[in-house]
């Protein structure tokens, strides 16, 4: 069987590259040993957002009296919450499978073995291809001495297999995975502890974002230990380097992911070992398949939950003396009071009337960040942004109010 392109891996990078190339008229065979959608759909973005939403619904219900509703809720069935998560993933996957099929991509559900530059073995068949694209993704990073056992030390894959919730959990790492799981567990009433090696939570974020999330977590009684790490685990008792002793039901190690890289072919997506985000993988695929460029320094990051966290571009700690920072508290927006979502801010870093960085802690931050990103991508000045009419009441008008206040 001969094809122009052989793609190994059916995650966002692989399926997007395959669909574009097939629609261009190229013959494409895609190999996937598990299920289409990769980590994002099956073990990451989608299932965790479903759980996060369910946890937020539960939180709203138990606080319903604040909104004038009297609801007597004593418990919840986590198995049904997990069932809803799985059904959501399945619906999206079926839609994706249909889209890939309709695009003309030939999908082989089998592990692929590269024989040489132009030959792939899968399901006992040999496939001849002109080019190999490796989109083999990544796997959870494992710390020495904290190897995953699926029982007490869990990976981000393992934690999705939970059938019941713990009473207490220790999360190692405060990136997107750690923060979102902390929010999920906390909303469901689980005692949450986070240990972070850096001096602030979310070390990749702007310093003021980190400090605000630390304040919010303190209010939510989520405990965190900074400049600290796990020194040892003995009989399920965890001792931190600081001497703190914790006895969680289990440990979730959320210290990032490592690429699964192939030596042959073109590596894209997580396997390329660059920015490990689904939308970055899609951008790589689009560049490879049809030449659409992207700016690597303008890839947005989002952490979900209440409030959402989003940023793009320069952080305050990266700036030179010529940069200026401007902030607007979310409390300035009428919509935030209507939604009971007043904790957060919009922060812009500006130099010579151009936005170099944006950092948002707010409801709808995942959408707001793109409004600023479009301006940054197209070198739109703050003076030009002042001419845009933003609807009221919205969170978007916070960007307008901030820009209009500039000289």
PDB file of C-alpha atoms in Angstrom, residues 46 53 80 91 98 102 118 142 158 165 189 191 242 267 274 280 286 321 330 362 405:
ATOM      1  CA  UNK A  46     -11.683  17.623  27.492  1.00  0.00           C
ATOM      2  CA  UNK A  53     -17.681  22.107  35.041  1.00  0.00           C
ATOM      3  CA  UNK A  80     -22.496   9.580  37.304  1.00  0.00           C
ATOM      4  CA  UNK A  91     -19.417  12.357  21.496  1.00  0.00           C
ATOM      5  CA  UNK A  98     -16.306  11.228  11.114  1.00  0.00           C
ATOM      6  CA  UNK A 102     -14.787  12.450   5.419  1.00  0.00           C
ATOM      7  CA  UNK A 118       9.760   5.222   3.589  1.00  0.00           C
ATOM      8  CA  UNK A 142       7.909  10.839  36.262  1.00  0.00           C
ATOM      9  CA  UNK A 158      -4.255   7.630  36.446  1.00  0.00           C
ATOM     10  CA  UNK A 165     -13.097  10.868  45.366  1.00  0.00           C
ATOM     11  CA  UNK A 189     -14.968  19.209  49.174  1.00  0.00           C
ATOM     12  CA  UNK A 191      -8.837  18.649  51.241  1.00  0.00           C
ATOM     13  CA  UNK A 242      10.654  21.681  54.816  1.00  0.00           C
ATOM     14  CA  UNK A 267       8.168  15.594  14.599  1.00  0.00           C
ATOM     15  CA  UNK A 274       8.503  22.564  22.276  1.00  0.00           C
ATOM     16  CA  UNK A 280       0.237  24.978  19.329  1.00  0.00           C
ATOM     17  CA  UNK A 286      -1.206  24.009   9.686  1.00  0.00           C
ATOM     18  CA  UNK A 321      12.545  49.728  32.000  1.00  0.00           C
ATOM     19  CA  UNK A 330     -12.640  43.107  37.394  1.00  0.00           C
ATOM     20  CA  UNK A 362     -11.379  36.676  35.228  1.00  0.00           C
ATOM     21  CA  UNK A 405      -7.632  55.390  30.311  1.00  0.00           C
TER      22      UNK A 405
END
